[in-house]
Coordinates of N, CA and C in Angstrom, one line a residue:
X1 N 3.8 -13.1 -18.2 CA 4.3 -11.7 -17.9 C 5.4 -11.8 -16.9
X2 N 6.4 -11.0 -17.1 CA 7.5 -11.0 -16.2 C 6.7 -10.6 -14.5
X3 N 7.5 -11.4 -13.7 CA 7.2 -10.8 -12.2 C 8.0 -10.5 -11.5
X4 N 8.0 -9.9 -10.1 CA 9.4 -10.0 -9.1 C 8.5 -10.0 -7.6
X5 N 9.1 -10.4 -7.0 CA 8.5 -10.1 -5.6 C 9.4 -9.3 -4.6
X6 N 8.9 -8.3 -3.8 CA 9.5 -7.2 -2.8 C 9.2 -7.7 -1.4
X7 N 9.9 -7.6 -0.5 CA 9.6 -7.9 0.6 C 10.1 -6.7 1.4
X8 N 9.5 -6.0 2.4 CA 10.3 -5.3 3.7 C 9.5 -5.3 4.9
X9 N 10.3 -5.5 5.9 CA 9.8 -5.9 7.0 C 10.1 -4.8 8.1
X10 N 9.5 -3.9 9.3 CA 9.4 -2.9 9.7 C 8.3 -2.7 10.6
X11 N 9.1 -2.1 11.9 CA 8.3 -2.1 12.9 C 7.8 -0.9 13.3
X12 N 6.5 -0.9 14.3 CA 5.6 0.3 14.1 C 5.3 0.2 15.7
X13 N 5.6 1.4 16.5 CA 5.8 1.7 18.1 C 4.0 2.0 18.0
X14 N 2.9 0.6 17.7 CA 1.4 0.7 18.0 C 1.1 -0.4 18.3
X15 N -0.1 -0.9 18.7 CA -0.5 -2.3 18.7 C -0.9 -2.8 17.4
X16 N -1.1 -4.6 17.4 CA -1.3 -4.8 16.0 C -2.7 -4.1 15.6
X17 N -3.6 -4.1 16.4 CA -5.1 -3.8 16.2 C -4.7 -2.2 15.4
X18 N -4.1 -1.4 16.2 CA -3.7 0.0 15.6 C -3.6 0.1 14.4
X19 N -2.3 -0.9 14.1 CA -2.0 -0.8 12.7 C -2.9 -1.4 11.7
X20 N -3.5 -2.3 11.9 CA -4.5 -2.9 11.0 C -5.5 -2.3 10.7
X21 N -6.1 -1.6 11.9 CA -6.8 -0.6 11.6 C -7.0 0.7 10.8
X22 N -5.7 1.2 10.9 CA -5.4 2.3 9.6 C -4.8 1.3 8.3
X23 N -4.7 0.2 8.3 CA -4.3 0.0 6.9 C -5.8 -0.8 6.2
X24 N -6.5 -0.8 7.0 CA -8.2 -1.8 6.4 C -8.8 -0.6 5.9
X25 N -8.7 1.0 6.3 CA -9.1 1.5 5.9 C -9.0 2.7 4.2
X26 N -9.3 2.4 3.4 CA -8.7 2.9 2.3 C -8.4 4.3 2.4
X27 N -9.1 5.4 3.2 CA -9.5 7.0 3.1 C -7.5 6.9 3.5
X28 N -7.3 5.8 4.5 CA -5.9 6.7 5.1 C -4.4 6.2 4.4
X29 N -4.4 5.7 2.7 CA -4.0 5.5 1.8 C -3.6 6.7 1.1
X30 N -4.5 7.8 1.0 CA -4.0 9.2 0.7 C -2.7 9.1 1.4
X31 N -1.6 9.4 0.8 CA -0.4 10.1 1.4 C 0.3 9.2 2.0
X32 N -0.1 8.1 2.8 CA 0.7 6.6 3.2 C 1.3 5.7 2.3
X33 N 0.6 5.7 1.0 CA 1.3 5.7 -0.4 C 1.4 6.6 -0.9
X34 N 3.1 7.2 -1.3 CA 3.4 8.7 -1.4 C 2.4 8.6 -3.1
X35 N 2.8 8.0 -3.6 CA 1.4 8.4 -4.7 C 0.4 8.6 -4.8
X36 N 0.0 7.9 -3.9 CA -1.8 7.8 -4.0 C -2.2 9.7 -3.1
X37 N -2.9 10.0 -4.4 CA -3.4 11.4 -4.2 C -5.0 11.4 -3.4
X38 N -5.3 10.4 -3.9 CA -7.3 10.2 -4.1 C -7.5 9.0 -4.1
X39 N -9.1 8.7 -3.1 CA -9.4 7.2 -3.0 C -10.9 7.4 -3.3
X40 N -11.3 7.0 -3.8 CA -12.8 7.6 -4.5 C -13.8 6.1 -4.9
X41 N -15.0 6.1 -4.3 CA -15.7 5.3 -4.9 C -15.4 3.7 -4.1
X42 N -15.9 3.8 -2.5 CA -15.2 2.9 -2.0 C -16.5 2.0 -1.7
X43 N -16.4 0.7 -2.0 CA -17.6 -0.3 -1.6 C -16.7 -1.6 -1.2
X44 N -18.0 -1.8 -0.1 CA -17.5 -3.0 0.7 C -18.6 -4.2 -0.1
X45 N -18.0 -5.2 0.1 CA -18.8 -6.9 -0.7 C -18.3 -8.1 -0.2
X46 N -18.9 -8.5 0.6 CA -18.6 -9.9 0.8 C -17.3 -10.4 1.8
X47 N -16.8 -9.2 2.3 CA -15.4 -9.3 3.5 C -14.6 -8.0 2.9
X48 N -14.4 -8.3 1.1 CA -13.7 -7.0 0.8 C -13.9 -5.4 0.5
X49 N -13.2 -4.8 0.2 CA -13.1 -3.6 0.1 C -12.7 -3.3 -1.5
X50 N -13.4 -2.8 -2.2 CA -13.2 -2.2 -3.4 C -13.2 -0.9 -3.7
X51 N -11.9 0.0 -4.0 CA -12.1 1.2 -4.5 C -11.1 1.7 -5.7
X52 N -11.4 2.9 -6.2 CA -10.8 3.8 -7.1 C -9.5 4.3 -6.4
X53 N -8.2 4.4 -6.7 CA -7.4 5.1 -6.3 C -6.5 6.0 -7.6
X54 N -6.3 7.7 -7.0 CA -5.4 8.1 -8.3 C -4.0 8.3 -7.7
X55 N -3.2 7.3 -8.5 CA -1.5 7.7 -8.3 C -1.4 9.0 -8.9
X56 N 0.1 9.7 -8.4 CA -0.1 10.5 -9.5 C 1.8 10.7 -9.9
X57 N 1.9 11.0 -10.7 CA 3.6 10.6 -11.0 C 3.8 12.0 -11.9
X58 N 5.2 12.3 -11.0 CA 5.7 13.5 -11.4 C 6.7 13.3 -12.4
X59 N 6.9 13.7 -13.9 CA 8.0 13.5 -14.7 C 9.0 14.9 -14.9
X60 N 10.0 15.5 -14.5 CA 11.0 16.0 -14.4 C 10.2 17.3 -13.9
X61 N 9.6 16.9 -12.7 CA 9.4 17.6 -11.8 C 8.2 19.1 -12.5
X62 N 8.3 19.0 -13.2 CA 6.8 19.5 -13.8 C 5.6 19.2 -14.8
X63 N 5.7 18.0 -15.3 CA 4.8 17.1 -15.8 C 4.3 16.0 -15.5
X64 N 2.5 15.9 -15.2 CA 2.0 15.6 -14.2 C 1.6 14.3 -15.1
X65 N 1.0 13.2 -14.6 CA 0.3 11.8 -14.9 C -0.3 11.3 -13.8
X66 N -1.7 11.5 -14.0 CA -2.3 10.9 -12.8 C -3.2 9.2 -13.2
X67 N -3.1 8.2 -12.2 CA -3.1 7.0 -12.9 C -3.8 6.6 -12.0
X68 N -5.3 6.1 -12.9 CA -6.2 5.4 -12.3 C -6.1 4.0 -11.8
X69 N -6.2 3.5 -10.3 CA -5.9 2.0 -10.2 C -7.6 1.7 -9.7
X70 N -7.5 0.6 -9.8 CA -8.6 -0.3 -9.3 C -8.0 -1.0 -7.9
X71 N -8.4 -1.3 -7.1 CA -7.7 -1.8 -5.9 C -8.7 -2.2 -5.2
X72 N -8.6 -3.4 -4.7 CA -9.0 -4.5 -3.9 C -8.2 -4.6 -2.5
X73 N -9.1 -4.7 -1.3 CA -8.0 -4.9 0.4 C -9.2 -6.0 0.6
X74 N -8.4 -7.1 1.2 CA -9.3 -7.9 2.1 C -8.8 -7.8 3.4
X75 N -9.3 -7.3 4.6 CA -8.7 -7.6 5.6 C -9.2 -8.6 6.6
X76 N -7.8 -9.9 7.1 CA -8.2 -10.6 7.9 C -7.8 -10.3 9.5
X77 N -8.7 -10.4 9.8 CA -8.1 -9.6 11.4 C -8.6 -11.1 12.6
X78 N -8.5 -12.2 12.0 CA -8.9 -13.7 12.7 C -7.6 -13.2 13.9
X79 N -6.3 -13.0 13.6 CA -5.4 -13.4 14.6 C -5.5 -11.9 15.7
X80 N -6.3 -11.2 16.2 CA -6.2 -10.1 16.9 C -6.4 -10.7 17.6
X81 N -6.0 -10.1 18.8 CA -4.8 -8.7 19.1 C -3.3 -9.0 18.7
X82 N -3.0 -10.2 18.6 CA -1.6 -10.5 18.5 C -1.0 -10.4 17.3
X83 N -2.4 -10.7 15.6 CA -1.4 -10.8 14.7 C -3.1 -10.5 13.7
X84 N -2.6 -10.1 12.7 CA -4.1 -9.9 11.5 C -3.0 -10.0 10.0
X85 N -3.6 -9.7 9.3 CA -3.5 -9.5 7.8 C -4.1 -9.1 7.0
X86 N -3.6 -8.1 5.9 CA -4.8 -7.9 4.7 C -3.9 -8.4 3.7
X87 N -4.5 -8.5 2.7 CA -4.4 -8.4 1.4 C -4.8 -7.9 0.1
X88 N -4.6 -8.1 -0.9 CA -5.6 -7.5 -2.1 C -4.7 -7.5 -3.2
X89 N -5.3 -6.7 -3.8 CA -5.0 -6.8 -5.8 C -5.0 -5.3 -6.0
X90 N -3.9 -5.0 -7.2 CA -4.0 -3.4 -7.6 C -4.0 -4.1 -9.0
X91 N -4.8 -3.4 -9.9 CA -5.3 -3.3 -10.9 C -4.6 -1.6 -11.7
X92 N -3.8 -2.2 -12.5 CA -3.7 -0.6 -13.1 C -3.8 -0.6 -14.9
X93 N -3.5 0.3 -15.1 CA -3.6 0.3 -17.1 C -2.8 0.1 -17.2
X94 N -2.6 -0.5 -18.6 CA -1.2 -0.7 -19.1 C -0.6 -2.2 -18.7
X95 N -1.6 -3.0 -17.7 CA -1.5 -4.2 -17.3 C -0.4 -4.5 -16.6
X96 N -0.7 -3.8 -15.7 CA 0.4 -4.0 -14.6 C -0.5 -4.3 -13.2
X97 N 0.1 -5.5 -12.6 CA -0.7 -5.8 -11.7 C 0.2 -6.4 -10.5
X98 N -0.5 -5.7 -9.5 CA 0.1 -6.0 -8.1 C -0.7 -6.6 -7.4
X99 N -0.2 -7.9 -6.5 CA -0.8 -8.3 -5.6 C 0.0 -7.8 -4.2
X100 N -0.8 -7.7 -2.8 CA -0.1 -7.6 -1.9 C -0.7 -7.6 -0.8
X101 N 0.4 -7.7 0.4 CA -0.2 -8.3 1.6 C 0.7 -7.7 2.9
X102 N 0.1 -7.2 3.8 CA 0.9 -6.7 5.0 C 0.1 -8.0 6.1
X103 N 1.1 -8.4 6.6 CA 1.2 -9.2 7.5 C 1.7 -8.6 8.9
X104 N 1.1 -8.8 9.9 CA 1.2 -7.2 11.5 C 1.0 -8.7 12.5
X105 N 2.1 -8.4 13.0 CA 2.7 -9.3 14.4 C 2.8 -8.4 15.7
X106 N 2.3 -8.6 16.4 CA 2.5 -8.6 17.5 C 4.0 -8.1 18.2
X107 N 4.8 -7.4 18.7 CA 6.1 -7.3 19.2 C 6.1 -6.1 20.5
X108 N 7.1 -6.4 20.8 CA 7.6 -6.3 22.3 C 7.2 -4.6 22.5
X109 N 7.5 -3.5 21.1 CA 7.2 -2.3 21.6 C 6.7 -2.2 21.0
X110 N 5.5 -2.8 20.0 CA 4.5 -2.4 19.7 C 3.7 -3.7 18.2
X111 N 4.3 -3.2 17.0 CA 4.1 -4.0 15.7 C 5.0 -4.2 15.0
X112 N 5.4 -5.3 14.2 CA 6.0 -5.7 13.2 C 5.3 -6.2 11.6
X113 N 5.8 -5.5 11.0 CA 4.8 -5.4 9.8 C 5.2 -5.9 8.4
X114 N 5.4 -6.6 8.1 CA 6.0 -7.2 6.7 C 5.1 -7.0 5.5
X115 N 5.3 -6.2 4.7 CA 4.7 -5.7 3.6 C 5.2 -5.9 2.2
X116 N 4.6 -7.5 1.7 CA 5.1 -7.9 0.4 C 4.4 -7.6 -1.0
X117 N 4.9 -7.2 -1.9 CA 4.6 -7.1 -2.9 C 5.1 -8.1 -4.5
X118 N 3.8 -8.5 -5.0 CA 4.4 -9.5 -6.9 C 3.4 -8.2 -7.2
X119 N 4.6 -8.1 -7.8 CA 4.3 -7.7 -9.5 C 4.3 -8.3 -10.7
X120 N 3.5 -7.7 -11.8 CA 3.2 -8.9 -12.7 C 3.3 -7.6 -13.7
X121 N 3.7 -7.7 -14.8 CA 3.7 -6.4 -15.9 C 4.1 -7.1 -16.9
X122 N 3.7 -6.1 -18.2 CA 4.1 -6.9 -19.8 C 5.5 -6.7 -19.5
X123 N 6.1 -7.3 -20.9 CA 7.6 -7.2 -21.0 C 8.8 -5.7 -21.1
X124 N 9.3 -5.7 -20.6 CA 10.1 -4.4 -20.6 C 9.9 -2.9 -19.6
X125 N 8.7 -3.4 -19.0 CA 8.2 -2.4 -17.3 C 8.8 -3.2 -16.3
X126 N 9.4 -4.2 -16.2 CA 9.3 -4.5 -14.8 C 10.1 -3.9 -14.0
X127 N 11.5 -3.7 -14.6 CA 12.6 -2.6 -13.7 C 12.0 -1.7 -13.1
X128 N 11.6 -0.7 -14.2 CA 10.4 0.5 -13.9 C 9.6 0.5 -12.0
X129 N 8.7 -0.5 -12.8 CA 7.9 -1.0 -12.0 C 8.4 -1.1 -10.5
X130 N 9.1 -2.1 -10.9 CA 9.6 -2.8 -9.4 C 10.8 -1.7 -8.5
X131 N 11.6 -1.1 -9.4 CA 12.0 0.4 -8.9 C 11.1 1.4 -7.8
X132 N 9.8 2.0 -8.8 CA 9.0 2.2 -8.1 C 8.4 2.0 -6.7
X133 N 8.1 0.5 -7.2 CA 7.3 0.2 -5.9 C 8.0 0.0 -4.6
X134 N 9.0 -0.4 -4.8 CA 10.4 -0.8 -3.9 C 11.0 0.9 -3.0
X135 N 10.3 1.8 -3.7 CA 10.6 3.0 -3.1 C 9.4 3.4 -2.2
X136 N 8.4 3.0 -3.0 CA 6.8 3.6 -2.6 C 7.0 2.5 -1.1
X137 N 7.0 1.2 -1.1 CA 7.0 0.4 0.2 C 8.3 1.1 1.4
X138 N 9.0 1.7 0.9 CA 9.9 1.8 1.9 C 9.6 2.9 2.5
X139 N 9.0 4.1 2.0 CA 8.2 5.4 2.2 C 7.1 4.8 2.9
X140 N 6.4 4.2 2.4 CA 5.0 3.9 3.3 C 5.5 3.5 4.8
X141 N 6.3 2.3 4.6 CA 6.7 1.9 6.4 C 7.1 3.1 6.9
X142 N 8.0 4.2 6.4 CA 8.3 5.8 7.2 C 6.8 6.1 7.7
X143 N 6.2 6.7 6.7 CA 5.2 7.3 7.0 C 4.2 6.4 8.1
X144 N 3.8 5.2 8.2 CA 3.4 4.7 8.9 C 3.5 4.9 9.8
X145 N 5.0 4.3 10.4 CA 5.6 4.4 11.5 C 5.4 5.7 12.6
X146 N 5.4 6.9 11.6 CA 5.4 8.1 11.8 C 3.9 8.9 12.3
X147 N 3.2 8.3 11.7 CA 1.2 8.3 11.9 C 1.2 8.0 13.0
X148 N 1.5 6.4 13.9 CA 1.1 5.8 14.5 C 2.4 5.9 15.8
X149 N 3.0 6.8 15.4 CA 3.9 6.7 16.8 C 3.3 7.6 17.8
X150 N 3.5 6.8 19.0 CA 3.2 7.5 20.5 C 2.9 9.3 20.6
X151 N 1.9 9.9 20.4 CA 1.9 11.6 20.4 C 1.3 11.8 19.4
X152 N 1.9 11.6 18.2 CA 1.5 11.5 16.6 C 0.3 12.0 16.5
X153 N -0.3 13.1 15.1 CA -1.2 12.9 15.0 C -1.9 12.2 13.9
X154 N -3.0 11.6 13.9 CA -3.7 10.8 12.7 C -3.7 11.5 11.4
X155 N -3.3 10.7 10.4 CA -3.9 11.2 9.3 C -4.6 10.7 8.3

């Protein structure tokens, strides 16, 4: 299967614990991924976290597709307070599959967060794909950033 890997890296005015904390938890994936509408069906096993998530993708602005993923988070939080990590697997139809990992350092005013993404898709999605997600990750570090800044309220 064709792949690409995404990288962006982006800092967040919280501590690492902060940040790791809202990203270990699935419920605050609503809306931090501008697609993800719904997180449903969440079980913990063995260190990870398994749940339902619905993307949902707007086509010329009034035709709707909402897209069931499977999604897996492991979070390792061994390096706190200074540094943690999660990881996991997105599972979607159509066999498109993302692995990914935010990696949260420790920094001077607060976190630094590096959020990579492989993608793995059949032949002739991956543009698509990797278009996509390359928007969705750069949205998410906004929105993050934005959650967790000083005043802010949680969402």
């Amino acid at each position: 299967m064709p792949s690409a890997e995404l990288q962006h890296t982006f800092r967040v005015a919280a501590p690492p614990r902060e940040v790791f904390s809202h990203l270990a938890d699935p419920a605050h994936y609503v809306g931090l991924s501008p697609l993800v509408v719904a997180v449903r069906d969440v079980r913990e096993s063995g260190g990870s976290v398994r749940y339902t998530a619905v993307e949902r993708f707007r086509f010329l602005r009034v035709l709707r597709h909402d897209n069931v993923i499977d999604v897996t988070l492991v979070p390792l939080a061994d390096g706190l307070p200074g540094a943690a990590e999660i990881s996991g697997e997105v599972r979607s139809p159509g066999r498109v599959r993302m692995s990914y990992r935010f990696a949260i350092a420790g920094h001077e005013d607060g976190s630094v967060v590096t959020d990579t993404l492989r993608l793995r898709t059949p032949p002739g999605l991956l543009r698509f794909a990797a278009s996509r997600a390359g928007a969705v990750q750069r949205e998410r570090a906004r929105i993050l950033a934005d959650r967790l800044a000083p005043g802010s309220r949680r969402t």
